[in-house]
Short mmCIF file of C-alpha atoms in Angstrom, two decimals:
data_model
loop_
_atom_site.label_atom_id
_atom_site.label_comp_id
_atom_site.label_asym_id
_atom_site.label_seq_id
_atom_site.Cartn_x
_atom_site.Cartn_y
_atom_site.Cartn_z
CA MET A 1 0.00 0.00 0.00
CA ASN A 2 1.33 3.44 -0.89
CA ARG A 3 1.54 5.84 2.01
CA THR A 4 1.74 9.59 2.11
CA PRO A 5 3.35 11.19 5.16
CA LYS A 6 0.94 13.26 7.23
CA ARG A 7 1.85 16.43 9.03
CA LEU A 8 0.73 17.63 12.43
CA SER A 9 0.35 21.38 13.11
CA LEU A 10 2.81 22.21 10.35
CA PRO A 11 2.62 23.95 6.93
CA LYS A 12 0.70 22.22 4.17
CA LEU A 13 2.33 19.09 2.74
CA ALA A 14 3.88 19.26 -0.71
CA LEU A 15 2.36 17.30 -3.55
CA PHE A 16 4.80 14.54 -2.72
CA GLY A 17 7.17 14.27 0.21
CA GLY A 18 10.30 13.53 -1.73
CA ALA A 19 13.89 14.47 -2.20
CA VAL A 20 13.70 16.71 -5.23
CA ALA A 21 16.44 17.52 -7.69
CA ALA A 22 15.06 20.43 -9.70
CA THR A 23 15.89 20.23 -13.40
CA ALA A 24 14.93 21.84 -16.66
CA ALA A 25 12.89 19.82 -19.09
CA VAL A 26 14.92 18.36 -21.93
CA PHE A 27 13.18 16.32 -24.60
CA LEU A 28 14.78 13.62 -26.73
CA PHE A 29 13.17 12.53 -29.98
CA GLY A 30 14.16 9.52 -32.04
CA PRO A 31 14.56 9.43 -35.87
CA GLY A 32 11.45 10.45 -37.75
CA LEU A 33 9.72 11.96 -34.74
CA GLY A 34 10.33 15.57 -35.78
CA ARG A 35 7.24 15.58 -38.04
CA VAL A 36 5.15 14.12 -35.22
CA ARG A 37 6.40 16.81 -32.87
CA ALA A 38 5.48 19.58 -35.32
CA ALA A 39 1.98 18.17 -35.72
CA LEU A 40 1.51 18.04 -31.97
CA GLN A 41 2.67 21.56 -31.11
CA ASP A 42 -0.81 23.10 -31.06
CA SER A 43 -2.48 20.08 -29.48
CA PRO A 44 -2.90 18.90 -25.88
CA LYS A 45 -0.97 15.86 -27.09
CA ALA A 46 2.22 17.91 -27.08
CA VAL A 47 2.40 17.87 -23.29
CA LEU A 48 1.61 14.15 -23.25
CA ASP A 49 4.53 13.44 -25.54
CA GLU A 50 6.89 15.67 -23.54
CA ALA A 51 5.98 13.82 -20.36
CA TRP A 52 6.26 10.41 -22.02
CA GLN A 53 9.75 11.25 -23.32
CA ILE A 54 10.97 12.31 -19.88
CA VAL A 55 9.69 9.14 -18.21
CA ASN A 56 11.11 7.02 -21.03
CA ARG A 57 14.53 8.58 -20.52
CA GLU A 58 14.78 8.94 -16.74
CA TYR A 59 12.43 6.64 -14.84
CA VAL A 60 14.32 4.51 -12.33
CA ASP A 61 12.75 1.23 -13.47
CA GLY A 62 13.89 0.49 -17.01
CA ASN A 63 11.19 -2.20 -17.25
CA PHE A 64 8.49 0.40 -16.41
CA ASN A 65 6.81 -1.93 -13.92
CA HIS A 66 6.38 -4.47 -16.75
CA VAL A 67 4.30 -1.95 -18.71
CA ASP A 68 4.82 -1.66 -22.49
CA TRP A 69 5.83 2.00 -22.38
CA GLN A 70 6.05 2.30 -26.16
CA ALA A 71 2.46 1.06 -26.46
CA THR A 72 1.47 3.58 -23.79
CA ARG A 73 2.77 6.40 -26.00
CA GLN A 74 0.84 5.13 -28.98
CA SER A 75 -2.32 4.93 -26.87
CA LEU A 76 -1.89 8.46 -25.52
CA LEU A 77 -1.30 9.99 -28.93
CA SER A 78 -3.98 8.04 -30.80
CA LYS A 79 -6.83 9.58 -28.84
CA ASN A 80 -8.58 12.87 -29.50
CA TYR A 81 -8.84 15.23 -26.54
CA THR A 82 -11.47 17.94 -26.32
CA SER A 83 -9.54 19.84 -23.62
CA LYS A 84 -6.27 19.94 -21.74
CA LYS A 85 -8.13 18.60 -18.72
CA ASP A 86 -8.97 15.42 -20.63
CA ALA A 87 -5.36 15.06 -21.77
CA TYR A 88 -4.10 15.59 -18.22
CA GLN A 89 -6.42 12.86 -16.94
CA ALA A 90 -5.18 10.44 -19.59
CA LEU A 91 -1.58 11.16 -18.61
CA ARG A 92 -2.30 10.60 -14.94
CA LYS A 93 -3.87 7.23 -15.72
CA ALA A 94 -0.84 6.26 -17.82
CA LEU A 95 1.55 7.16 -15.00
CA GLU A 96 -0.49 5.17 -12.49
CA GLN A 97 0.54 2.01 -14.38
CA LEU A 98 4.09 2.52 -13.07
CA GLY A 99 2.90 1.85 -9.52
CA ASP A 100 4.94 4.74 -8.19
CA PRO A 101 3.01 7.51 -6.38
CA TYR A 102 6.01 9.84 -6.59
CA THR A 103 6.12 9.84 -10.40
CA ARG A 104 3.23 12.13 -11.08
CA PHE A 105 1.85 14.87 -13.26
CA MET A 106 0.92 18.31 -11.93
CA ASP A 107 -1.36 20.79 -13.66
CA PRO A 108 -0.05 24.41 -13.79
CA ALA A 109 -1.60 25.40 -10.45
CA GLN A 110 -0.23 22.31 -8.70
CA TYR A 111 3.18 22.83 -10.27
CA ARG A 112 3.29 26.47 -9.09
CA SER A 113 2.35 25.32 -5.60
CA LEU A 114 5.19 22.80 -5.58
CA THR A 115 7.80 25.23 -6.89
CA ASP A 116 6.71 27.82 -4.33
CA GLN A 117 7.22 25.27 -1.58
CA THR A 118 10.58 23.94 -2.74
CA SER A 119 11.84 27.48 -3.45
CA GLY A 120 10.86 28.46 0.08
CA GLU A 121 9.29 31.62 -1.30
CA LEU A 122 5.93 32.97 -2.32
CA SER A 123 4.39 36.22 -3.49
CA GLY A 124 2.14 37.71 -0.85
CA VAL A 125 2.17 39.84 2.29
CA GLY A 126 3.80 37.38 4.71
CA ILE A 127 1.34 36.23 7.35
CA ARG A 128 0.61 32.87 8.92
CA LEU A 129 -3.12 32.33 9.35
CA GLU A 130 -5.47 30.03 11.20
CA VAL A 131 -9.19 29.72 11.72
CA ASN A 132 -9.51 30.21 15.48
CA GLU A 133 -11.06 27.11 17.07
CA LYS A 134 -13.26 29.10 19.44
CA THR A 135 -14.31 32.11 17.36
CA LYS A 136 -14.17 30.37 13.93
CA VAL A 137 -12.72 33.65 12.62
CA LEU A 138 -9.71 33.92 10.29
CA THR A 139 -6.92 35.05 12.58
CA VAL A 140 -3.28 36.12 12.22
CA VAL A 141 -0.92 33.66 13.92
CA GLU A 142 2.13 35.78 13.19
CA PRO A 143 3.56 38.07 10.53
CA ILE A 144 6.73 36.76 8.86
CA GLU A 145 10.01 38.57 9.44
CA ASN A 146 10.73 41.45 7.01
CA SER A 147 7.32 41.05 5.37
CA PRO A 148 4.84 43.76 4.26
CA ALA A 149 2.47 42.46 6.96
CA LEU A 150 5.04 43.02 9.72
CA LYS A 151 6.03 46.43 8.40
CA ALA A 152 2.35 47.45 8.25
CA GLY A 153 1.93 46.56 11.92
CA LEU A 154 -0.19 43.39 11.75
CA LYS A 155 -0.09 41.54 15.05
CA PRO A 156 -0.78 37.99 16.27
CA GLY A 157 -4.45 37.71 17.16
CA ASP A 158 -5.64 40.26 14.59
CA ARG A 159 -8.84 39.06 12.95
CA ILE A 160 -9.20 39.40 9.18
CA LEU A 161 -12.81 40.27 8.40
CA SER A 162 -12.51 40.67 4.63
CA ILE A 163 -10.02 40.40 1.77
CA ASN A 164 -10.49 42.94 -1.03
CA GLY A 165 -14.04 43.45 0.22
CA LYS A 166 -14.89 39.74 0.32
CA SER A 167 -16.04 38.50 3.73
CA THR A 168 -13.86 35.79 5.28
CA LYS A 169 -16.79 34.27 7.17
CA GLY A 170 -16.67 30.50 6.61
CA MET A 171 -13.47 30.82 4.57
CA THR A 172 -10.69 28.24 4.93
CA VAL A 173 -7.05 29.19 5.45
CA GLU A 174 -6.24 27.86 1.98
CA ASP A 175 -8.98 29.93 0.32
CA ALA A 176 -7.84 33.04 2.19
CA SER A 177 -4.21 32.44 1.26
CA ASN A 178 -5.12 32.14 -2.41
CA LEU A 179 -6.88 35.52 -2.26
CA ILE A 180 -4.03 37.21 -0.42
CA ARG A 181 -1.32 35.91 -2.73
CA GLY A 182 -0.73 37.60 -6.07
CA ASP A 183 1.83 39.22 -8.32
CA VAL A 184 4.66 41.16 -6.71
CA GLY A 185 3.87 44.87 -6.62
CA THR A 186 0.08 44.47 -6.63
CA GLN A 187 -2.09 45.50 -3.70
CA VAL A 188 -4.47 43.63 -1.40
CA ASN A 189 -6.82 45.23 1.13
CA LEU A 190 -7.43 43.53 4.48
CA LYS A 191 -10.12 44.66 6.90
CA ILE A 192 -8.83 44.06 10.43
CA ARG A 193 -10.52 43.76 13.82
CA ARG A 194 -8.27 44.26 16.83
CA PRO A 195 -9.37 44.37 20.49
CA GLY A 196 -9.45 47.90 21.83
CA THR A 197 -9.68 49.61 18.42
CA THR A 198 -12.30 50.22 15.79
CA ASP A 199 -12.13 48.06 12.68
CA PHE A 200 -9.67 49.35 10.09
CA THR A 201 -8.44 48.49 6.61
CA LEU A 202 -4.81 47.98 5.60
CA ALA A 203 -3.66 48.28 2.00
CA LEU A 204 -0.64 45.97 1.61
CA THR A 205 1.65 45.70 -1.40
CA ARG A 206 2.57 42.12 -2.22
CA ALA A 207 6.25 41.17 -2.23
CA ARG A 208 8.41 38.08 -2.62
CA ILE A 209 8.47 36.44 0.80
CA GLU A 210 11.11 34.02 2.05
CA LEU A 211 9.30 31.43 4.14
CA PRO A 212 10.87 30.44 7.47
CA THR A 213 11.47 26.68 7.36
CA VAL A 214 13.83 26.71 10.36
CA ARG A 215 12.80 27.83 13.83
CA TYR A 216 15.18 27.81 16.76
CA SER A 217 15.42 28.79 20.40
CA LEU A 218 17.67 28.58 23.42
CA ASN A 219 15.92 26.32 25.92
CA GLN A 220 17.10 26.28 29.53
CA GLU A 221 16.59 22.70 30.74
CA GLY A 222 17.75 22.47 34.35
CA THR A 223 21.40 23.51 34.33
CA ARG A 224 21.78 22.84 30.60
CA ARG A 225 21.51 25.37 27.78
CA ILE A 226 19.94 23.49 24.88
CA GLY A 227 19.90 24.70 21.29
CA TYR A 228 16.55 23.60 19.86
CA ILE A 229 16.16 23.67 16.06
CA ARG A 230 13.00 22.65 14.20
CA LEU A 231 13.30 22.06 10.45
CA ASN A 232 9.90 21.89 8.72
CA GLU A 233 11.06 21.09 5.17
CA PHE A 234 14.14 21.08 2.95
CA SER A 235 13.47 24.15 0.79
CA SER A 236 16.08 26.09 -1.17
CA HIS A 237 16.50 28.45 1.82
CA ALA A 238 16.67 25.70 4.46
CA ALA A 239 20.46 25.42 4.46
CA GLU A 240 21.13 29.13 4.93
CA GLN A 241 18.49 29.30 7.66
CA MET A 242 20.02 26.25 9.38
CA ARG A 243 23.47 27.84 9.22
CA LYS A 244 22.11 30.96 10.88
CA ALA A 245 20.45 28.90 13.61
CA ILE A 246 23.58 26.87 14.44
CA LYS A 247 25.75 30.00 14.44
CA SER A 248 23.39 31.96 16.68
CA LEU A 249 22.92 29.15 19.20
CA THR A 250 26.65 28.36 19.27
CA GLU A 251 27.39 31.99 20.08
CA GLN A 252 24.92 31.68 22.98
CA LYS A 253 27.16 28.90 24.37
CA VAL A 254 24.71 26.00 24.31
CA ASP A 255 25.70 22.65 25.79
CA GLY A 256 24.13 20.58 23.02
CA PHE A 257 21.50 20.53 20.27
CA VAL A 258 18.10 18.97 19.61
CA LEU A 259 17.28 18.85 15.89
CA ASP A 260 13.55 18.27 15.39
CA LEU A 261 12.60 16.61 12.09
CA ARG A 262 9.18 15.38 13.17
CA GLY A 263 6.55 15.88 10.49
CA ASN A 264 9.17 16.93 7.92
CA PRO A 265 8.19 15.25 4.60
CA GLY A 266 11.40 16.06 2.74
CA GLY A 267 12.22 18.46 -0.07
CA LEU A 268 15.41 19.24 -1.95
CA LEU A 269 18.15 16.63 -1.97
CA GLN A 270 20.87 19.29 -2.10
CA ALA A 271 19.49 20.95 1.03
CA SER A 272 19.77 17.69 2.97
CA VAL A 273 23.39 17.30 1.80
CA GLU A 274 24.34 20.86 2.78
CA ILE A 275 22.72 20.54 6.19
CA SER A 276 24.40 17.17 6.82
CA ARG A 277 27.76 18.83 6.21
CA MET A 278 27.03 21.42 8.91
CA TRP A 279 26.97 18.66 11.53
CA MET A 280 29.70 16.28 10.32
CA ASP A 281 33.26 16.67 9.04
CA GLN A 282 33.79 13.19 7.63
CA GLY A 283 31.96 10.15 6.32
CA ALA A 284 29.35 9.41 3.67
CA ILE A 285 25.95 11.13 3.58
CA VAL A 286 24.03 9.04 1.06
CA ARG A 287 24.50 6.74 -1.92
CA THR A 288 22.18 6.91 -4.93
CA VAL A 289 21.73 4.27 -7.64
CA ASP A 290 20.06 5.02 -10.98
CA ARG A 291 18.29 2.62 -13.35
CA LYS A 292 21.53 1.67 -15.06
CA GLY A 293 23.02 0.65 -11.73
CA LYS A 294 25.31 3.68 -11.64
CA SER A 295 26.17 4.44 -8.02
CA GLU A 296 27.10 7.85 -6.65
CA GLU A 297 28.21 8.47 -3.08
CA ILE A 298 27.92 11.95 -1.56
CA THR A 299 30.31 12.62 1.31
CA ASN A 300 31.07 15.22 3.94
CA ASN A 301 33.75 17.81 3.25
CA GLN A 302 35.27 19.06 6.52
CA THR A 303 32.81 21.95 6.93
CA ALA A 304 31.06 21.02 10.19
CA MET A 305 30.02 24.02 12.27
CA THR A 306 29.87 22.23 15.61
CA LYS A 307 30.92 19.07 17.40
CA LEU A 308 28.59 19.54 20.35
CA PRO A 309 26.29 16.63 21.31
CA LEU A 310 23.29 16.23 19.01
CA VAL A 311 19.97 14.40 19.38
CA VAL A 312 17.58 14.15 16.42
CA LEU A 313 13.81 13.83 16.87
CA VAL A 314 11.88 11.87 14.21
CA ASP A 315 8.46 10.30 13.73
CA GLY A 316 6.46 8.38 11.16
CA ASN A 317 6.06 11.50 9.04
CA SER A 318 9.80 12.21 8.80
CA ALA A 319 10.40 11.22 5.18
CA SER A 320 12.81 11.31 2.26
CA SER A 321 15.34 14.14 2.77
CA SER A 322 14.64 13.91 6.51
CA GLU A 323 15.63 10.27 6.32
CA ILE A 324 18.77 11.06 4.32
CA LEU A 325 19.91 13.45 7.05
CA THR A 326 18.84 11.12 9.86
CA GLY A 327 20.52 8.11 8.25
CA ALA A 328 23.75 10.02 7.72
CA LEU A 329 23.88 11.26 11.32
CA LYS A 330 23.01 7.84 12.72
CA ASP A 331 25.32 5.71 10.56
CA ASN A 332 28.26 8.03 11.23
CA GLY A 333 27.65 7.97 14.97
CA ARG A 334 27.20 11.74 15.01
CA ALA A 335 23.77 11.85 16.67
CA THR A 336 21.38 9.82 18.77
CA ILE A 337 18.00 9.34 17.09
CA VAL A 338 14.95 9.60 19.36
CA GLY A 339 11.26 9.13 18.56
CA SER A 340 9.27 6.83 16.26
CA GLN A 341 10.11 4.81 13.15
CA THR A 342 10.48 7.12 10.15
CA PHE A 343 8.34 6.95 7.01
CA GLY A 344 10.52 4.82 4.71
CA LYS A 345 10.88 6.66 1.39
CA ALA A 346 14.15 5.78 -0.33
CA LEU A 347 13.56 7.39 -3.72
CA VAL A 348 14.79 10.55 -5.46
CA GLN A 349 12.76 12.56 -7.96
CA SER A 350 13.61 15.12 -10.62
CA VAL A 351 11.01 17.78 -11.38
CA HIS A 352 10.43 19.08 -14.91
CA ASN A 353 8.55 22.11 -16.16
CA LEU A 354 6.44 21.21 -19.22
CA SER A 355 5.75 23.58 -22.09
CA ASP A 356 2.26 24.66 -20.99
CA GLY A 357 3.28 25.49 -17.40
CA SER A 358 2.39 22.10 -15.98
CA GLY A 359 4.98 19.86 -14.36
CA LEU A 360 6.18 16.30 -14.03
CA ALA A 361 7.97 14.62 -11.13
CA VAL A 362 9.87 11.46 -12.06
CA THR A 363 11.58 8.99 -9.75
CA ILE A 364 15.16 8.73 -11.02
CA ALA A 365 17.08 6.83 -8.33
CA HIS A 366 17.02 4.75 -5.17
CA TYR A 367 19.11 5.84 -2.22
CA TYR A 368 20.85 3.99 0.59
CA THR A 369 22.19 5.16 3.95
CA PRO A 370 25.99 5.31 4.47
CA LYS A 371 25.96 1.73 5.81
CA GLY A 372 24.16 0.54 2.68
CA ILE A 373 20.76 0.15 4.32
CA ASP A 374 17.68 0.26 2.10
CA ILE A 375 15.01 2.00 4.19
CA SER A 376 12.26 1.68 1.55
CA HIS A 377 8.91 0.88 3.20
CA LYS A 378 10.77 0.27 6.47
CA GLY A 379 12.11 3.61 7.62
CA ILE A 380 14.87 4.25 10.12
CA SER A 381 14.64 2.78 13.60
CA PRO A 382 15.42 5.33 16.32
CA ASP A 383 18.15 4.55 18.83
CA ILE A 384 15.68 5.40 21.59
CA LYS A 385 12.10 4.54 20.65
CA ILE A 386 9.44 6.81 22.14
CA ASP A 387 6.03 6.57 20.50
CA LEU A 388 3.39 9.16 21.27
CA THR A 389 0.04 7.91 22.47
CA GLU A 390 -3.10 9.05 20.68
CA GLN A 391 -3.78 11.27 23.67
CA ASP A 392 -0.30 12.80 23.35
CA ARG A 393 -0.87 13.53 19.66
CA LYS A 394 -4.20 15.22 20.24
CA ARG A 395 -2.81 17.29 23.09
CA LEU A 396 0.19 18.50 21.07
CA ALA A 397 -1.92 19.12 17.96
CA SER A 398 -4.46 21.20 19.88
CA ASN A 399 -1.75 23.16 21.68
CA PRO A 400 1.42 23.45 19.56
CA LYS A 401 3.03 25.59 22.29
CA LEU A 402 3.61 22.35 24.20
CA LEU A 403 6.02 21.11 21.52
CA ALA A 404 9.63 21.11 22.70
CA THR A 405 8.61 21.41 26.35
CA PRO A 406 8.66 18.82 29.16
CA GLN A 407 5.01 18.16 28.20
CA ASP A 408 6.29 16.72 24.89
CA PRO A 409 7.37 13.11 25.71
CA GLN A 410 9.74 12.77 22.73
CA TYR A 411 11.45 16.08 23.44
CA ALA A 412 11.73 15.15 27.12
CA GLY A 413 13.42 11.92 26.04
CA ALA A 414 15.83 13.87 23.84
CA ILE A 415 16.80 16.13 26.74
CA SER A 416 17.37 13.14 28.99
CA GLU A 417 19.65 11.58 26.35
CA LEU A 418 21.57 14.84 25.84
CA GLU A 419 22.17 15.04 29.58
CA ARG A 420 23.55 11.49 29.56
CA ILE A 421 25.88 12.27 26.63
CA ILE A 422 27.12 15.51 28.19
CA LEU A 423 27.85 13.84 31.52
CA ALA A 424 29.75 11.05 29.76
CA GLN A 425 32.07 13.49 28.00
CA PRO A 426 35.46 14.41 29.44
CA GLN A 427 35.69 18.05 30.46
CA ARG A 428 37.54 19.92 27.72
CA PRO A 429 37.57 23.72 28.08
CA ASN A 430 36.92 25.79 24.95
CA LEU A 431 36.07 22.66 22.95
CA GLU A 432 33.52 24.46 20.82
CA LYS A 433 35.81 27.39 20.11
CA GLN A 434 38.26 24.96 18.54
CA ALA A 435 35.61 22.92 16.73
CA ILE A 436 33.38 25.43 15.01
CA ASN A 437 33.90 26.62 11.50
CA LEU A 438 31.65 29.66 11.18
CA GLU A 439 31.42 32.11 8.31
CA LYS A 440 32.22 35.64 9.41
#
């Protein structure tokens, strides 16, 4: 059975939780296909043929799940389509034959959503929203740093009554976000209700917003100063945000780190490699194998920023790039893994932009941990297994402020393990000063 990782109290899940290597679309045509291509240019069939060519060239299984892929092309191109929607549906059905949920077609809107997520950016005003459980009103959770919303003075708890004159009553967060987003430089009007003031309207100019995928804090746990870092996804900005977090917490003289990958469905392969290198100087990170059996090993490169003790938190929704990072830290003995069994996705995709603005994700390789372990459908077993009860999950989901506190059983287990590691270490003054390699 195919599974899709679920996320708890975190940003919306990407179309697939996978390690993504973003590429440009390149099409290969055999002898005599030039005339066919010309005939297809003004037809929905053009996109079908582009997609077929990419799968034919790159898909990890050269046997195509025992499907006659040449016959599939003939079937796709022999039909008449009254609309792009019909052609898209036919392509989706063809891809389903491969039995791989990660090789999939995205219409233009879905493709834009994916690229926004993996880029770690979007065009909007920079606010996190929720529908308040008690009031059922669309409410500001927080404005994002350096965003138009923050500069305009929006505050957590502000209620949004209307967007460009349209009432938000009964509106979902997703519907509201779609209305607020738009082209950079355009304007959106938000009617705001704030306790102690009369209702007012803010005219905000949309901008390109870098989404925070890394959140960190200095947590005082007993006598220990703990650097807590939560990574929500491996976007194109994740590595630079992680570097900033490690640098800031190191300068605050923490005793150790907790890296929280719970609920993280993956993202860009390169981001997982860069972040792995921030924690380790030596050893392999991951080995990939393509359909021709070609193996490539990615290794560390002496650029670790810290050697302080590290505990990694994972759960059943930690997938793909999260598992690459977790596997690398575990197999190299760099971190103790605490939590639940991870998701078990050992595949890498490339993402292609098709000519009409739609997109195609294609599985191009399997990957293995540094010790050669295939985690597909199995996941990574934590060193210290702590499963949340259903009651725990509901409590943390209903009150996210309890995450990374003693009320969070997995975090509490991570702190206990960090304390054990710290106590077991010989006392070496100025260890971190000698170990870090920070960019000035």
